[in-house]
Amino acid sequence: MTQTYPVVIGIDFDAEASWIGKNPANASRPVLLSNGTFAVREGLVPLLDLLDHHRVHATFFVPGMTADRHPDAVRSIAARGHEVASHTYGHRAVAGLSREEERDQLVRGIEAVENVTGSRPVSWRSASWEWSDHTLDLLLDNGVTVSANFHDAIRPYRHMRDGVGLPLVELPVQWHLADAPFFLYGGDLQRRIRPAAEAEAVWMDEFEAGYDWPGTYFHLTLHVQLMGHPGRLRMLDRVLGRIRGHARARFLTCEQLATSIP
Amino acid sequence: MTQTYPVVIGIDFDAEASWIGKNPANASRPVLLSNGTFAVREGLVPLLDLLDHHRVHATFFVPGMTADRHPDAVRSIAARGHEVASHTYGHRAVAGLSREEERDQLVRGIEAVENVTGSRPVSWRSASWEWSDHTLDLLLDNGVTVSANFHDAIRPYRHMRDGVGLPLVELPVQWHLADAPFFLYGGDLQRRIRPAAEAEAVWMDEFEAGYDWPGTYFHLTLHVQLMGHPGRLRMLDRVLGRIRGHARARFLTCEQLATSIP
Amino acid sequence: MTQTYPVVIGIDFDAEASWIGKNPANASRPVLLSNGTFAVREGLVPLLDLLDHHRVHATFFVPGMTADRHPDAVRSIAARGHEVASHTYGHRAVAGLSREEERDQLVRGIEAVENVTGSRPVSWRSASWEWSDHTLDLLLDNGVTVSANFHDAIRPYRHMRDGVGLPLVELPVQWHLADAPFFLYGGDLQRRIRPAAEAEAVWMDEFEAGYDWPGTYFHLTLHVQLMGHPGRLRMLDRVLGRIRGHARARFLTCEQLATSIP
Amino acid sequence: MTQTYPVVIGIDFDAEASWIGKNPANASRPVLLSNGTFAVREGLVPLLDLLDHHRVHATFFVPGMTADRHPDAVRSIAARGHEVASHTYGHRAVAGLSREEERDQLVRGIEAVENVTGSRPVSWRSASWEWSDHTLDLLLDNGVTVSANFHDAIRPYRHMRDGVGLPLVELPVQWHLADAPFFLYGGDLQRRIRPAAEAEAVWMDEFEAGYDWPGTYFHLTLHVQLMGHPGRLRMLDRVLGRIRGHARARFLTCEQLATSIP
């Protein structure tokens, strides 16, 4: 039997939430926030069209704040058949939160998405990829069955406690398989902006090499506000096309992939 | 009917103002300031010649301080037929300003340019692309009809209040369609300097992909002090030539483009 | 007689230790730590296989904390015939340590490795490449005969005191011949991630130019957690292959090379 | 008459001084300092050989501290026919210095070089390219006739006061025509290291474009500790060869070029 190579496209639809979550004072910086609004106003529709063109169902991670502010946009994602997952309420880093605040962020984030789509999200990503000591219990308590946060593997695995498998699958991610380290700019992050072709080179190097490693998968992390620009979407078009050119590659949502993990 | 693709070249002629505005203590750092003086002493004339060669009318955003310090240079820009727009008085970030200070920066910036060119500027860009809660009212009060600040779109739009269009058009910008994220250096910004060809690649990727998106436009943001070097001007020569090779591309000033926005 | 060109591959097997050593608070950041766990869970085996394929014996620098946490992984390195060297106990920078703390880090680091492998390490690298005023004496007191820390040469040399050679050989390193300046990401280091081909270009430029300099050698510094990704391992495969294509190149462990230094 | 295109190669021979000048505490960081020692131990001789090979006389800027610590190395530079210029005493930034301290740094820096070479230097570069309000008077008082500090032009000019030419010529520099923005690493500057070919591309873009601008010149700023590596020297070999392939290019020392400025 030929082993398939699962491909997960996880897309953060942060809009303004990631800027406000980083620093509440950003709420009164309309131009900085407009980086996030771009996702709603320009980036989302052509990105959805591109995914349709390649017949890819992706997983969109949506902060509750974004669901509240832009419900129609979130509904349009669900209507195209993509998984709508949770991405906290206000995109706040876990480091500064009490257990109660973290619980509140998690619960409100899930509920806000459910209110808009009518479906309770089962996949979840933290803000900035971090857990606290409380996160595991909070996820289990709230019915989250898929986490897309850890960096320790290039294959899915089940979270364990005392040697026993828990009802939570991890779909690990990597910073170099994300768009932010190449394109994120603004606020205090005054780094250089990289050409789209450079991210493409890094991603495809890993995709093609990983394709031949038994048991691994490919998990790309994107942001609508970073990728939804014409030139970068052309790059993503090339990436999706090159992935589809590999016979064993199978696009799956987070939820779909997690159900197959023992 | 064939739709045209508007191309706006917005050029900041900051000279010393951007360094002093960033930190008043820089006023006693003559070598750091000399990065700005370069724009007046070397960069401006060959850049104007290059624009003439390509028959491009650009929009130059000029801080009032620069108009006061280098009036002949500013007049030479107007004399070549370019739009001379306002870029605050002292290139100070809006975050630290009171409403009264912000108003003072706006009014004095506009007046200083008008004093030199004889024409009141109608287009305006803040320092470092930010607005405060007061900015919209201040712009409307002072006859500004074009803003080049927001990042939320790749097409022009009219600012609204309570669902009603205001006499202020936004010509949105993007950091990756500017020169600073590739070339700005010095002061506390100790980042790597990028080759001119890299900026060219990013810009042309977006230009060519955007060319086929109905209703969008291309808005490039340059600085005389960064672009006015021989090698980078050669790159700009290639960029302008490549743009002109696209039949539907039309160079417009900010003011010209804004008048066509409903 | 034809002079050989020694090639040393020094590989840090830090796992979680480098993140905790950087900041003890990172011990409660499980996702950040998982960057290090990747080395144990994914990166090590394919890297060892690749070294076998090229018949290269490398020197693995292991923090004592990693030997304590992952003894089987460390034993598997020794079992493949590689040198297992010491890399402090907890990967703590020397700058904030008292003499007694530094001694403790050194002694415990050596002992933890010896406990696991059964062999006392003789080669040693500090955390983040720094010495204190006490380091030399501490190394001599504890039987360390090879240091891989200084940047002052591209050839091995013997440490001297008062004009007399000491029983300690330096195998100098260079930041541009390491992987971290291209790939390290996370924590507070929010730099851009570079393509694998870029590190390859820098390394091979230096390798090929150094190949013709009499008396020099080539010393590459890698980290399992950074290099153990499919795409980057393909690059390392190319690098090792290109090195092997040079007739006078000889792969040596740190210990092997040091024994030949007068 | 055919106009020549002057080419100045200014080389900082900082050794340990630039690290200690940046932070006195670095004096007890032997590994960090060893980045500077590399210049003396490895980099200088092959760089001098390369300059000989291309028959180039360069200007070496030497901190007084380096002249005191490495007098033979400094004498070897002079013996090859290069200009030995002054680069402050202890490579301290002018910002934190009183007038008296600045004077002391200048005078001691000049005297230390003169003590070693027997010739009083006439060209001078500050640490990190900055002047204070006192610098001009101090330079005039101490017989400095050439400054290599300002960024405001790509052609030499004479400093003026009240419309009168002073006995001080400026040979302006540019950050993108230096090696540090591409290669400097360590201490607190945790930036990415760039490939040698990238610096070469930026430099040659500017060289070739500037070659056709009447009245301009090309001024490259290098550091022995950054350029004295095999791979980077190969790049410099290509750069010098390409410059020599331009018929009107003329290598001159700072002092030589300054004498021709009216």
JSON list of C-alpha atoms in Angstrom, two decimals, chain C residues 143-258:
[
{"chain": "C", "resi": 143, "resn": "GLY", "atom": "CA", "xyz": [41.10, 17.61, 32.35]},
{"chain": "C", "resi": 144, "resn": "VAL", "atom": "CA", "xyz": [39.63, 19.45, 29.39]},
{"chain": "C", "resi": 145, "resn": "THR", "atom": "CA", "xyz": [42.18, 19.30, 26.59]},
{"chain": "C", "resi": 146, "resn": "VAL", "atom": "CA", "xyz": [40.19, 20.78, 23.69]},
{"chain": "C", "resi": 147, "resn": "SER", "atom": "CA", "xyz": [38.29, 24.07, 23.57]},
{"chain": "C", "resi": 148, "resn": "ALA", "atom": "CA", "xyz": [35.99, 25.05, 20.68]},
{"chain": "C", "resi": 149, "resn": "ASN", "atom": "CA", "xyz": [35.23, 28.64, 21.55]},
{"chain": "C", "resi": 150, "resn": "PHE", "atom": "CA", "xyz": [37.56, 31.34, 20.22]},
{"chain": "C", "resi": 151, "resn": "HIS", "atom": "CA", "xyz": [37.19, 33.28, 16.95]},
{"chain": "C", "resi": 152, "resn": "ASP", "atom": "CA", "xyz": [40.73, 34.55, 16.50]},
{"chain": "C", "resi": 153, "resn": "ALA", "atom": "CA", "xyz": [42.04, 32.04, 13.97]},
{"chain": "C", "resi": 154, "resn": "ILE", "atom": "CA", "xyz": [41.12, 29.65, 11.19]},
{"chain": "C", "resi": 155, "resn": "ARG", "atom": "CA", "xyz": [43.70, 27.10, 12.33]},
{"chain": "C", "resi": 156, "resn": "PRO", "atom": "CA", "xyz": [44.08, 25.14, 15.56]},
{"chain": "C", "resi": 157, "resn": "TYR", "atom": "CA", "xyz": [46.49, 26.40, 18.21]},
{"chain": "C", "resi": 158, "resn": "ARG", "atom": "CA", "xyz": [47.67, 25.57, 21.67]},
{"chain": "C", "resi": 159, "resn": "HIS", "atom": "CA", "xyz": [46.76, 27.86, 24.56]},
{"chain": "C", "resi": 160, "resn": "MET", "atom": "CA", "xyz": [49.82, 29.46, 26.16]},
{"chain": "C", "resi": 161, "resn": "ARG", "atom": "CA", "xyz": [50.63, 30.95, 29.53]},
{"chain": "C", "resi": 162, "resn": "ASP", "atom": "CA", "xyz": [53.80, 32.94, 30.05]},
{"chain": "C", "resi": 163, "resn": "GLY", "atom": "CA", "xyz": [55.10, 31.64, 26.77]},
{"chain": "C", "resi": 164, "resn": "VAL", "atom": "CA", "xyz": [54.63, 28.02, 27.72]},
{"chain": "C", "resi": 165, "resn": "GLY", "atom": "CA", "xyz": [52.24, 25.70, 25.93]},
{"chain": "C", "resi": 166, "resn": "LEU", "atom": "CA", "xyz": [49.40, 24.36, 28.05]},
{"chain": "C", "resi": 167, "resn": "PRO", "atom": "CA", "xyz": [47.65, 20.99, 27.72]},
{"chain": "C", "resi": 168, "resn": "LEU", "atom": "CA", "xyz": [44.71, 22.70, 26.01]},
{"chain": "C", "resi": 169, "resn": "VAL", "atom": "CA", "xyz": [44.24, 23.04, 22.25]},
{"chain": "C", "resi": 170, "resn": "GLU", "atom": "CA", "xyz": [41.88, 25.60, 20.77]},
{"chain": "C", "resi": 171, "resn": "LEU", "atom": "CA", "xyz": [39.87, 24.66, 17.68]},
{"chain": "C", "resi": 172, "resn": "PRO", "atom": "CA", "xyz": [38.55, 28.09, 16.77]},
{"chain": "C", "resi": 173, "resn": "VAL", "atom": "CA", "xyz": [35.05, 28.63, 15.42]},
{"chain": "C", "resi": 174, "resn": "GLN", "atom": "CA", "xyz": [33.35, 31.36, 13.39]},
{"chain": "C", "resi": 175, "resn": "TRP", "atom": "CA", "xyz": [29.77, 32.61, 13.60]},
{"chain": "C", "resi": 176, "resn": "HIS", "atom": "CA", "xyz": [29.37, 32.52, 9.83]},
{"chain": "C", "resi": 177, "resn": "LEU", "atom": "CA", "xyz": [30.39, 28.85, 9.88]},
{"chain": "C", "resi": 178, "resn": "ALA", "atom": "CA", "xyz": [27.52, 28.00, 12.21]},
{"chain": "C", "resi": 179, "resn": "ASP", "atom": "CA", "xyz": [23.85, 27.34, 11.59]},
{"chain": "C", "resi": 180, "resn": "ALA", "atom": "CA", "xyz": [22.39, 29.55, 14.32]},
{"chain": "C", "resi": 181, "resn": "PRO", "atom": "CA", "xyz": [22.98, 32.91, 12.56]},
{"chain": "C", "resi": 182, "resn": "PHE", "atom": "CA", "xyz": [20.87, 31.63, 9.67]},
{"chain": "C", "resi": 183, "resn": "PHE", "atom": "CA", "xyz": [18.18, 29.50, 11.32]},
{"chain": "C", "resi": 184, "resn": "LEU", "atom": "CA", "xyz": [17.80, 30.27, 15.04]},
{"chain": "C", "resi": 185, "resn": "TYR", "atom": "CA", "xyz": [14.37, 31.73, 15.77]},
{"chain": "C", "resi": 186, "resn": "GLY", "atom": "CA", "xyz": [12.03, 32.12, 18.73]},
{"chain": "C", "resi": 187, "resn": "GLY", "atom": "CA", "xyz": [12.25, 33.42, 22.25]},
{"chain": "C", "resi": 188, "resn": "ASP", "atom": "CA", "xyz": [13.41, 37.01, 21.90]},
{"chain": "C", "resi": 189, "resn": "LEU", "atom": "CA", "xyz": [15.32, 36.41, 18.68]},
{"chain": "C", "resi": 190, "resn": "GLN", "atom": "CA", "xyz": [12.71, 37.58, 16.20]},
{"chain": "C", "resi": 191, "resn": "ARG", "atom": "CA", "xyz": [14.99, 37.59, 13.22]},
{"chain": "C", "resi": 192, "resn": "ARG", "atom": "CA", "xyz": [14.24, 36.43, 9.73]},
{"chain": "C", "resi": 193, "resn": "ILE", "atom": "CA", "xyz": [14.70, 32.75, 8.90]},
{"chain": "C", "resi": 194, "resn": "ARG", "atom": "CA", "xyz": [17.12, 32.17, 6.05]},
{"chain": "C", "resi": 195, "resn": "PRO", "atom": "CA", "xyz": [16.92, 29.55, 3.30]},
{"chain": "C", "resi": 196, "resn": "ALA", "atom": "CA", "xyz": [19.18, 26.53, 3.72]},
{"chain": "C", "resi": 197, "resn": "ALA", "atom": "CA", "xyz": [20.88, 27.33, 0.43]},
{"chain": "C", "resi": 198, "resn": "GLU", "atom": "CA", "xyz": [22.11, 30.62, 1.85]},
{"chain": "C", "resi": 199, "resn": "ALA", "atom": "CA", "xyz": [23.97, 29.00, 4.73]},
{"chain": "C", "resi": 200, "resn": "GLU", "atom": "CA", "xyz": [25.33, 26.49, 2.23]},
{"chain": "C", "resi": 201, "resn": "ALA", "atom": "CA", "xyz": [26.65, 29.31, 0.05]},
{"chain": "C", "resi": 202, "resn": "VAL", "atom": "CA", "xyz": [28.43, 31.02, 2.95]},
{"chain": "C", "resi": 203, "resn": "TRP", "atom": "CA", "xyz": [29.91, 27.80, 4.27]},
{"chain": "C", "resi": 204, "resn": "MET", "atom": "CA", "xyz": [31.10, 26.51, 0.91]},
{"chain": "C", "resi": 205, "resn": "ASP", "atom": "CA", "xyz": [32.59, 29.88, -0.06]},
{"chain": "C", "resi": 206, "resn": "GLU", "atom": "CA", "xyz": [34.73, 29.69, 3.05]},
{"chain": "C", "resi": 207, "resn": "PHE", "atom": "CA", "xyz": [35.45, 25.98, 2.69]},
{"chain": "C", "resi": 208, "resn": "GLU", "atom": "CA", "xyz": [36.63, 26.26, -0.88]},
{"chain": "C", "resi": 209, "resn": "ALA", "atom": "CA", "xyz": [38.69, 29.38, -0.31]},
{"chain": "C", "resi": 210, "resn": "GLY", "atom": "CA", "xyz": [40.19, 27.99, 2.91]},
{"chain": "C", "resi": 211, "resn": "TYR", "atom": "CA", "xyz": [41.08, 24.73, 1.22]},
{"chain": "C", "resi": 212, "resn": "ASP", "atom": "CA", "xyz": [43.97, 26.48, -0.46]},
{"chain": "C", "resi": 213, "resn": "TRP", "atom": "CA", "xyz": [45.32, 28.27, 2.62]},
{"chain": "C", "resi": 214, "resn": "PRO", "atom": "CA", "xyz": [48.21, 26.31, 4.13]},
{"chain": "C", "resi": 215, "resn": "GLY", "atom": "CA", "xyz": [47.78, 25.35, 7.76]},
{"chain": "C", "resi": 216, "resn": "THR", "atom": "CA", "xyz": [44.12, 26.17, 8.07]},
{"chain": "C", "resi": 217, "resn": "TYR", "atom": "CA", "xyz": [41.12, 23.92, 8.67]},
{"chain": "C", "resi": 218, "resn": "PHE", "atom": "CA", "xyz": [37.35, 23.99, 8.39]},
{"chain": "C", "resi": 219, "resn": "HIS", "atom": "CA", "xyz": [35.21, 23.90, 11.51]},
{"chain": "C", "resi": 220, "resn": "LEU", "atom": "CA", "xyz": [31.43, 23.85, 11.08]},
{"chain": "C", "resi": 221, "resn": "THR", "atom": "CA", "xyz": [29.13, 24.32, 14.09]},
{"chain": "C", "resi": 222, "resn": "LEU", "atom": "CA", "xyz": [25.63, 22.83, 13.92]},
{"chain": "C", "resi": 223, "resn": "HIS", "atom": "CA", "xyz": [22.67, 22.24, 16.25]},
{"chain": "C", "resi": 224, "resn": "VAL", "atom": "CA", "xyz": [20.53, 19.12, 16.03]},
{"chain": "C", "resi": 225, "resn": "GLN", "atom": "CA", "xyz": [17.38, 21.14, 16.66]},
{"chain": "C", "resi": 226, "resn": "LEU", "atom": "CA", "xyz": [18.15, 23.51, 13.79]},
{"chain": "C", "resi": 227, "resn": "MET", "atom": "CA", "xyz": [19.61, 21.10, 11.23]},
{"chain": "C", "resi": 228, "resn": "GLY", "atom": "CA", "xyz": [17.44, 18.06, 11.86]},
{"chain": "C", "resi": 229, "resn": "HIS", "atom": "CA", "xyz": [14.70, 19.17, 9.47]},
{"chain": "C", "resi": 230, "resn": "PRO", "atom": "CA", "xyz": [14.24, 17.37, 6.14]},
{"chain": "C", "resi": 231, "resn": "GLY", "atom": "CA", "xyz": [15.13, 20.31, 3.89]},
{"chain": "C", "resi": 232, "resn": "ARG", "atom": "CA", "xyz": [18.13, 21.39, 5.90]},
{"chain": "C", "resi": 233, "resn": "LEU", "atom": "CA", "xyz": [19.44, 17.84, 6.11]},
{"chain": "C", "resi": 234, "resn": "ARG", "atom": "CA", "xyz": [19.33, 17.71, 2.32]},
{"chain": "C", "resi": 235, "resn": "MET", "atom": "CA", "xyz": [21.49, 20.79, 2.30]},
{"chain": "C", "resi": 236, "resn": "LEU", "atom": "CA", "xyz": [23.91, 19.20, 4.77]},
{"chain": "C", "resi": 237, "resn": "ASP", "atom": "CA", "xyz": [23.97, 16.14, 2.54]},
{"chain": "C", "resi": 238, "resn": "ARG", "atom": "CA", "xyz": [25.13, 18.37, -0.30]},
{"chain": "C", "resi": 239, "resn": "VAL", "atom": "CA", "xyz": [27.69, 20.11, 1.91]},
{"chain": "C", "resi": 240, "resn": "LEU", "atom": "CA", "xyz": [29.22, 16.85, 3.12]},
{"chain": "C", "resi": 241, "resn": "GLY", "atom": "CA", "xyz": [29.25, 15.50, -0.40]},
{"chain": "C", "resi": 242, "resn": "ARG", "atom": "CA", "xyz": [31.00, 18.58, -1.72]},
{"chain": "C", "resi": 243, "resn": "ILE", "atom": "CA", "xyz": [33.54, 18.44, 1.07]},
{"chain": "C", "resi": 244, "resn": "ARG", "atom": "CA", "xyz": [34.25, 14.80, 0.30]},
{"chain": "C", "resi": 245, "resn": "GLY", "atom": "CA", "xyz": [34.83, 15.76, -3.31]},
{"chain": "C", "resi": 246, "resn": "HIS", "atom": "CA", "xyz": [37.98, 17.60, -2.19]},
{"chain": "C", "resi": 247, "resn": "ALA", "atom": "CA", "xyz": [40.83, 15.09, -2.16]},
{"chain": "C", "resi": 248, "resn": "ARG", "atom": "CA", "xyz": [42.77, 16.60, 0.75]},
{"chain": "C", "resi": 249, "resn": "ALA", "atom": "CA", "xyz": [39.76, 17.02, 3.07]},
{"chain": "C", "resi": 250, "resn": "ARG", "atom": "CA", "xyz": [39.82, 14.76, 6.16]},
{"chain": "C", "resi": 251, "resn": "PHE", "atom": "CA", "xyz": [36.96, 14.58, 8.64]},
{"chain": "C", "resi": 252, "resn": "LEU", "atom": "CA", "xyz": [38.25, 14.44, 12.21]},
{"chain": "C", "resi": 253, "resn": "THR", "atom": "CA", "xyz": [36.68, 14.71, 15.64]},
{"chain": "C", "resi": 254, "resn": "CYS", "atom": "CA", "xyz": [37.85, 17.52, 17.88]},
{"chain": "C", "resi": 255, "resn": "GLU", "atom": "CA", "xyz": [39.81, 15.09, 19.99]},
{"chain": "C", "resi": 256, "resn": "GLN", "atom": "CA", "xyz": [41.48, 13.50, 16.96]},
{"chain": "C", "resi": 257, "resn": "LEU", "atom": "CA", "xyz": [42.53, 16.81, 15.48]},
{"chain": "C", "resi": 258, "resn": "ALA", "atom": "CA", "xyz": [43.80, 18.18, 18.77]}
]
